[in-house]
mmCIF file of C-alpha atoms in Angstrom:
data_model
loop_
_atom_site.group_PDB
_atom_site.id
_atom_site.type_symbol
_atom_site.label_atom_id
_atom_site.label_comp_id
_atom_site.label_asym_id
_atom_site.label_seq_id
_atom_site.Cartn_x
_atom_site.Cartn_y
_atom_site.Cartn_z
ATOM 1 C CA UNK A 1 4.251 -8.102 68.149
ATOM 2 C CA UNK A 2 5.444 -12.278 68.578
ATOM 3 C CA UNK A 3 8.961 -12.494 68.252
ATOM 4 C CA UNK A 4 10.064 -14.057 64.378
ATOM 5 C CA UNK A 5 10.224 -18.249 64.368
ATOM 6 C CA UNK A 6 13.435 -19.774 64.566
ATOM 7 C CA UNK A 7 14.732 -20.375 60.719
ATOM 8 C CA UNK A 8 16.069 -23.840 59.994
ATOM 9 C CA UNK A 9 18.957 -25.797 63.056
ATOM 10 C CA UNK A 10 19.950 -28.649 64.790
ATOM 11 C CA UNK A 11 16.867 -29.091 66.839
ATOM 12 C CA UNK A 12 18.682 -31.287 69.909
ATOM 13 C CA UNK A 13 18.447 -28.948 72.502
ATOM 14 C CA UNK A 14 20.948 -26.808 73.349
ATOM 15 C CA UNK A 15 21.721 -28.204 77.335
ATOM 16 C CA UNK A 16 22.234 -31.396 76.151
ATOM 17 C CA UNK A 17 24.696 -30.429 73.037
ATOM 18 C CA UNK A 18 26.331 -28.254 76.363
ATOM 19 C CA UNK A 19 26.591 -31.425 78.143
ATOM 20 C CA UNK A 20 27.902 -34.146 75.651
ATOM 21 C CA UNK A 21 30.779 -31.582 74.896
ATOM 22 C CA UNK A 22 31.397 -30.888 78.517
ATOM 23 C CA UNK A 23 31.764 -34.581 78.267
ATOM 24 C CA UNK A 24 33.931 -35.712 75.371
ATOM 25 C CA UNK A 25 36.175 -32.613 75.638
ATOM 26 C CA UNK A 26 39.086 -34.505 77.257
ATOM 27 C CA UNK A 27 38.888 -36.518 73.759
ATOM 28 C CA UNK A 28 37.447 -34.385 71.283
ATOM 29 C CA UNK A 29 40.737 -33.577 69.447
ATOM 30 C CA UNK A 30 42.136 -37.322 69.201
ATOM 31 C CA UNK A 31 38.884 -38.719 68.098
ATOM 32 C CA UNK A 32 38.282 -35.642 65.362
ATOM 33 C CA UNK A 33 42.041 -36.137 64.236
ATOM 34 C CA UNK A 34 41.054 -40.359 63.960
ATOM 35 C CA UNK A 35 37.556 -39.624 61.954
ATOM 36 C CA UNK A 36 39.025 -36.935 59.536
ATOM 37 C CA UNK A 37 42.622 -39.070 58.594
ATOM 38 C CA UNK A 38 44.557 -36.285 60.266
ATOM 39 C CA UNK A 39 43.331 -33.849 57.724
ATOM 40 C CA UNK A 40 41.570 -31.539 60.031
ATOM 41 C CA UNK A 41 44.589 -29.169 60.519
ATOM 42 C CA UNK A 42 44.546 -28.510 56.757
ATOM 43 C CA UNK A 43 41.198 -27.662 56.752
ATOM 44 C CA UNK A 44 41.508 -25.323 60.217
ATOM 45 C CA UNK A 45 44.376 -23.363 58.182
ATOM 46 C CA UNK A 46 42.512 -22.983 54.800
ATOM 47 C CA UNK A 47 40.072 -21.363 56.668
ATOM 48 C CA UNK A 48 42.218 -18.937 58.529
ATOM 49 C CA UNK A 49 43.790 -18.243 54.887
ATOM 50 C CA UNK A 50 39.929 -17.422 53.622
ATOM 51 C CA UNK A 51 39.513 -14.952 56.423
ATOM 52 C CA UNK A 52 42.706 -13.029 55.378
ATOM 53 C CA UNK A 53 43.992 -11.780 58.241
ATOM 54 C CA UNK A 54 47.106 -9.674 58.775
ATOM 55 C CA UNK A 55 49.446 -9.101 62.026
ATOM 56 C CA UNK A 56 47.368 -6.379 64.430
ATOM 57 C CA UNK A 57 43.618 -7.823 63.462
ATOM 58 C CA UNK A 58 40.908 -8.766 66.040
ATOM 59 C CA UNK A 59 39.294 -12.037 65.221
ATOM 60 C CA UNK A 60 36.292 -13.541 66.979
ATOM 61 C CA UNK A 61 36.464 -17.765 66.570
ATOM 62 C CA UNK A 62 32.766 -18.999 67.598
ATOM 63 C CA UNK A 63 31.925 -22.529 68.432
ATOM 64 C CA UNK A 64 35.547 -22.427 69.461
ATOM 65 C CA UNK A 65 35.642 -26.221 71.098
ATOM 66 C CA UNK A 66 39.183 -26.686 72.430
ATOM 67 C CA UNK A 67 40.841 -23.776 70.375
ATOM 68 C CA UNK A 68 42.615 -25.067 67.311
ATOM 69 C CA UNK A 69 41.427 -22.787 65.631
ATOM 70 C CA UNK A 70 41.646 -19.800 67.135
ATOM 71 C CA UNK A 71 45.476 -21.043 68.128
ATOM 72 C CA UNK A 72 46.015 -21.088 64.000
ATOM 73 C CA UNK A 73 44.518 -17.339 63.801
ATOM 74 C CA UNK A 74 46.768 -15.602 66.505
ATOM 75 C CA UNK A 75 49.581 -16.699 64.680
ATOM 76 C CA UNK A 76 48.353 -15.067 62.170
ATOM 77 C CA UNK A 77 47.865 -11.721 63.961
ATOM 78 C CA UNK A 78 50.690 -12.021 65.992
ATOM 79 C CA UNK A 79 50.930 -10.357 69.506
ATOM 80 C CA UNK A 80 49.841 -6.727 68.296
ATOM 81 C CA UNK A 81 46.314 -8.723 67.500
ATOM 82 C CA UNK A 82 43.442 -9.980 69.409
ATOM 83 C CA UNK A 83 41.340 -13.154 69.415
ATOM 84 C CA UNK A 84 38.640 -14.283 71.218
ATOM 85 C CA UNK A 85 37.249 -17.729 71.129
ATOM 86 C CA UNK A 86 33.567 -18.311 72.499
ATOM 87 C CA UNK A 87 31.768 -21.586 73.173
ATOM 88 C CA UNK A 88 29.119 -22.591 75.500
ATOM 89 C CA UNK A 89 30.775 -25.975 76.695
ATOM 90 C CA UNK A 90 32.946 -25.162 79.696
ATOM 91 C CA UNK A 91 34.390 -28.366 79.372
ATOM 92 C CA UNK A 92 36.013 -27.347 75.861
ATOM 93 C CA UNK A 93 37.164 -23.819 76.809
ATOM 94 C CA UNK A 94 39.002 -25.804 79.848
ATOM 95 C CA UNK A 95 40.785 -27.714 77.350
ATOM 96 C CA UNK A 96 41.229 -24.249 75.048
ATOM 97 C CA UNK A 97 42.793 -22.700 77.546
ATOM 98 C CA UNK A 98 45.394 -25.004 78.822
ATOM 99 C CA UNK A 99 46.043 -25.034 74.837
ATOM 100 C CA UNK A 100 48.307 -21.558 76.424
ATOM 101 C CA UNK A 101 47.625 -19.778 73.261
ATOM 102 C CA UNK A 102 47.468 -15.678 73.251
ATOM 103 C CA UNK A 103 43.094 -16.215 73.003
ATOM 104 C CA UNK A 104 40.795 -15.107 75.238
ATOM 105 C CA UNK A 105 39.123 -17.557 75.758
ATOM 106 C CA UNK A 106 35.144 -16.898 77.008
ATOM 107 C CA UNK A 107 31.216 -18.764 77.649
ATOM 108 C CA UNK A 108 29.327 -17.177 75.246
ATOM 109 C CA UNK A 109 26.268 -18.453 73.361
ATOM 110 C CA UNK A 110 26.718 -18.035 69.598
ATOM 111 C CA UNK A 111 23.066 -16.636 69.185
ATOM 112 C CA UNK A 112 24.104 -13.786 71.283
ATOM 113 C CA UNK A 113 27.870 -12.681 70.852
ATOM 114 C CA UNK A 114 27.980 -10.143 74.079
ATOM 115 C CA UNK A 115 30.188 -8.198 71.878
ATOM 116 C CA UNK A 116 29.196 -4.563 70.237
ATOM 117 C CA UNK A 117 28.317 -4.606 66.545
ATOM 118 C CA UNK A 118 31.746 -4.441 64.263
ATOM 119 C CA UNK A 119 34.171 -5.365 67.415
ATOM 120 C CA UNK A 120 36.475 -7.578 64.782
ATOM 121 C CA UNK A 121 38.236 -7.638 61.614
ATOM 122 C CA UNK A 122 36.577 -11.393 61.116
ATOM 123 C CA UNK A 123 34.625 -14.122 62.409
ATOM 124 C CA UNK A 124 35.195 -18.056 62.143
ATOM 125 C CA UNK A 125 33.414 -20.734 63.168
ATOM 126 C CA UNK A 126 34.728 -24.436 62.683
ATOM 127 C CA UNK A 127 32.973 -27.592 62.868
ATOM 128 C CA UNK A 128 30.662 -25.881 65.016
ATOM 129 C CA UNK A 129 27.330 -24.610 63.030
ATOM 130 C CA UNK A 130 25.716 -27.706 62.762
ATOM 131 C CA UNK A 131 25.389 -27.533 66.715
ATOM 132 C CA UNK A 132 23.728 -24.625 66.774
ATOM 133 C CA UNK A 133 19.745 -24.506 66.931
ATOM 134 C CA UNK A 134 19.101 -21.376 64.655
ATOM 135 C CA UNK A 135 21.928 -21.634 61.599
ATOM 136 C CA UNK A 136 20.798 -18.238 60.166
ATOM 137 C CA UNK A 137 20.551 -16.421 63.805
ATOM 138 C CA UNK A 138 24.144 -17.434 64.398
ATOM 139 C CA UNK A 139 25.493 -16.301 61.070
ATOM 140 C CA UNK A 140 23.941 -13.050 61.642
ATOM 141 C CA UNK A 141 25.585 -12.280 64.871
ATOM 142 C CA UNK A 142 28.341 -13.205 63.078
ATOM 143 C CA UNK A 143 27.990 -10.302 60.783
ATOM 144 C CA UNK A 144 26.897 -8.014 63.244
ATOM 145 C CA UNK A 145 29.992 -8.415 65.280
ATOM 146 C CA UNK A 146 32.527 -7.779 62.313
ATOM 147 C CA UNK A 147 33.557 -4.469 60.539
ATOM 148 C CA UNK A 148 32.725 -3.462 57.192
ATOM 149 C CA UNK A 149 34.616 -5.070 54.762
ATOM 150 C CA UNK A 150 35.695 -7.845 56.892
ATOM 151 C CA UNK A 151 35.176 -11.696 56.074
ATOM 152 C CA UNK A 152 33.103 -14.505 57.888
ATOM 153 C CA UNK A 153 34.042 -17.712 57.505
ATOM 154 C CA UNK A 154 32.335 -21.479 57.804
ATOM 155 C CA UNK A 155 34.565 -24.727 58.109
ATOM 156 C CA UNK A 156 32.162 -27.750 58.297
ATOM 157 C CA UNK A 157 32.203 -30.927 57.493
ATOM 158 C CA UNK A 158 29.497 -31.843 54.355
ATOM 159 C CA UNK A 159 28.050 -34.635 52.872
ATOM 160 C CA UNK A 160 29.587 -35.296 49.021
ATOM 161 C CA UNK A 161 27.476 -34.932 46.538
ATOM 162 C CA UNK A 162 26.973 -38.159 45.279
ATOM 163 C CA UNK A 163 29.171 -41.461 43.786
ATOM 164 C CA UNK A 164 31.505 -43.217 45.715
ATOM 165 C CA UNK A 165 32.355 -40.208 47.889
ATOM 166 C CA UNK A 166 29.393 -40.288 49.438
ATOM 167 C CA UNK A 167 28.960 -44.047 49.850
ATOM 168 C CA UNK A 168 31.945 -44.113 51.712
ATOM 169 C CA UNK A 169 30.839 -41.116 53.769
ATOM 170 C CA UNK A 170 27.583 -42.218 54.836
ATOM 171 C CA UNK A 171 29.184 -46.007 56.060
ATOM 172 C CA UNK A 172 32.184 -43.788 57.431
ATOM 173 C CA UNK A 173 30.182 -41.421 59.760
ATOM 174 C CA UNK A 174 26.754 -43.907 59.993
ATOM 175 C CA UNK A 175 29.090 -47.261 61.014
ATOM 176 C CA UNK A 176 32.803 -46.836 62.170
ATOM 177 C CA UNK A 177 32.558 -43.402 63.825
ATOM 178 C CA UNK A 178 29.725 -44.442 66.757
ATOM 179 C CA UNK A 179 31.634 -47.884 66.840
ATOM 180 C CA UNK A 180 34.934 -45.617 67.547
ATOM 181 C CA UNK A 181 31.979 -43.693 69.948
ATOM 182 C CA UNK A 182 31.569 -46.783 71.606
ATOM 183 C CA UNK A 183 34.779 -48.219 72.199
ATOM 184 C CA UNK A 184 35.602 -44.823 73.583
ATOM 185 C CA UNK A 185 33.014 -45.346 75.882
ATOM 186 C CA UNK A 186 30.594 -42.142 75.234
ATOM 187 C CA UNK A 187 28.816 -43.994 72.687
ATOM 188 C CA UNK A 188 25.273 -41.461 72.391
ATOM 189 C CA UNK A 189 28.005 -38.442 71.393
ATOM 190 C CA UNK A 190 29.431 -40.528 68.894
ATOM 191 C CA UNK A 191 26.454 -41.187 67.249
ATOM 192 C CA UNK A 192 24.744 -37.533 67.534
ATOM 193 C CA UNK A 193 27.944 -35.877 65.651
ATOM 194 C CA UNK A 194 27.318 -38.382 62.816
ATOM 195 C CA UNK A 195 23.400 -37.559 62.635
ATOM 196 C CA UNK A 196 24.641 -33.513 62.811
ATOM 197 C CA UNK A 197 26.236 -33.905 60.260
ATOM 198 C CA UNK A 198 23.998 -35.880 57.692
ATOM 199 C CA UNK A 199 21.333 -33.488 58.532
ATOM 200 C CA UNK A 200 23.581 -30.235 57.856
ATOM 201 C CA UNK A 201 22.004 -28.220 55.090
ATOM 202 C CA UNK A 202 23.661 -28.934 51.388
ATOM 203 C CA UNK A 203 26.384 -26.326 50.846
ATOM 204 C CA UNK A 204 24.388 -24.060 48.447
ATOM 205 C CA UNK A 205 21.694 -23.684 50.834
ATOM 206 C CA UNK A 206 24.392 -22.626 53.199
ATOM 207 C CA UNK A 207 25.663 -19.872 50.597
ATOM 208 C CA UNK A 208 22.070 -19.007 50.504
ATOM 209 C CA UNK A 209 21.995 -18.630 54.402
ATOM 210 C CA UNK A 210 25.005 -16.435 54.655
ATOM 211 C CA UNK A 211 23.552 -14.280 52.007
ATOM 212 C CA UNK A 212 20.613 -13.954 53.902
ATOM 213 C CA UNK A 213 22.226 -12.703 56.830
ATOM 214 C CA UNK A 214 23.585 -9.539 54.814
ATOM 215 C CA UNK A 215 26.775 -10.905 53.191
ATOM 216 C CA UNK A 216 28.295 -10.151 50.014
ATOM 217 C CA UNK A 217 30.567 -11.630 47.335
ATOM 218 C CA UNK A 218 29.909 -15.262 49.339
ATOM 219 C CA UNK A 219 31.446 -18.160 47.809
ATOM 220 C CA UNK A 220 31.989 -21.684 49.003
ATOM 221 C CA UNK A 221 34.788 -24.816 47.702
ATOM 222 C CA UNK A 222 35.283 -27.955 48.658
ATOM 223 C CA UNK A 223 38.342 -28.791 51.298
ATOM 224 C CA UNK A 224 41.029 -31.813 50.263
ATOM 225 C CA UNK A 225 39.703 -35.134 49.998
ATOM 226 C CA UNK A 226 36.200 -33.664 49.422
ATOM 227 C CA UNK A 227 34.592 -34.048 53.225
ATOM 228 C CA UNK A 228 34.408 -30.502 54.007
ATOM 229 C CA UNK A 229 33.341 -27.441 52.710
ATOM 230 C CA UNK A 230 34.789 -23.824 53.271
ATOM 231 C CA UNK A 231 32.336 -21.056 52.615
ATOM 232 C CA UNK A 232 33.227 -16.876 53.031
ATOM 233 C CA UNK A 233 31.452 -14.025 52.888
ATOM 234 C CA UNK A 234 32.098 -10.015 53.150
ATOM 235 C CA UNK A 235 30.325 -7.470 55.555
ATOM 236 C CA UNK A 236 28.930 -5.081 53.477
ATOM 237 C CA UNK A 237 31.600 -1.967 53.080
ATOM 238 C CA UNK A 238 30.082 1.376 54.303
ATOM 239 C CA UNK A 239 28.663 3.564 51.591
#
């Protein structure tokens, strides 16, 4: 039997997304910090908040870049927890781990999470599924890898609906971000994030995806200022 078709991704392929993050690791934190207004960190703790995690929890953060957010959920979980943060850019998990955060920090592709099914309490991913070449595939693993009852979680940045908002986003992300790509001197990265992101699916069809992949009680919101979206779901609890 032929294995099932990929669903719906980011078709770049996945050697060169490893190898433009390799390469604008060393600034990947200034420039998202200059593209979001500094509101990034707000967003990175509302979603630790969504996955409700308590001191002594394992969390798994996939698509972990340079570990900002996996930093915000150990001190959450406090030394009697355990995170892990997986990415497939060795470049960023250099940078994570220099970070000298309590996260064990690993090369791992996000369509297979070498981890047994239910290993954590949660699972986050932040900024990081529009990279990935099979959305539904990842969110699956997701689920597979967290316990009954526990919460993944999806911080990305989303295109406004419509009005003024997303006027502004579209000359934001199509015009000054590959300039800023430019000046910065890794000009083809700069203008792949923006193209990511405009071709991210709307955030209902997200919902829909992460109820696809077995998730209940799913529910997405809008982040401050209205350029990201923060959408949770719950691992079926056993019968």
């Amino acid at each position: 039997m032929s294995a099932a078709a990929p669903g719906p991704g980011n078709p770049a392929d996945p050697a060169a997304v490893r190898g433009m993050f390799d390469r604008i690791a060393p600034l990947y934190d200034a420039m998202n910090t200059l593209m979001t207004g500094g509101i990034d960190g707000i967003w990175r703790r509302a979603a630790v908040r969504a996955a409700r995690l308590r001191p002594g929890m394992a969390v798994l953060d996939v698509a972990c870049g340079t570990g900002r957010l996996a930093e915000a959920a150990s001190a959450r979980v406090g030394s009697e927890g355990r995170v892990v943060g997986v990415d497939i850019s060795e470049g960023m998990l250099s940078r994570a781990r220099a970070r000298g955060a309590a996260v064990d920090f690993r090369l791992a592709d996000a369509l297979a999470l070498p981890f047994p099914a239910a290993s954590f309490d949660a699972a986050l991913i932040g900024f990081g599924l529009r990279n990935v070449p099979d959305y539904a595939a990842a969110l699956s693993e997701m689920r597979r890898v967290v316990r009954p009852g526990g919460r993944v979680v999806v911080l990305e940045i989303a295109e406004p609906r419509g009005g003024i908002g997303r006027r502004l986003f579209r000359t934001w992300f199509r015009r000054v971000v590959p300039l800023l790509g430019r000046l910065a001197r890794q000009g083809a990265a700069y203008r792949y994030l923006p193209a990511s992101m405009l071709a991210y699916p709307p955030p209902d069809a997200v919902a829909g995806l992460l109820r696809a992949a077995g998730l209940e009680e799913v529910r997405w919101r809008w982040l401050p200022v209205g350029l990201a979206t923060l959408h949770v779901g719950r691992v079926p609890a056993d019968p």
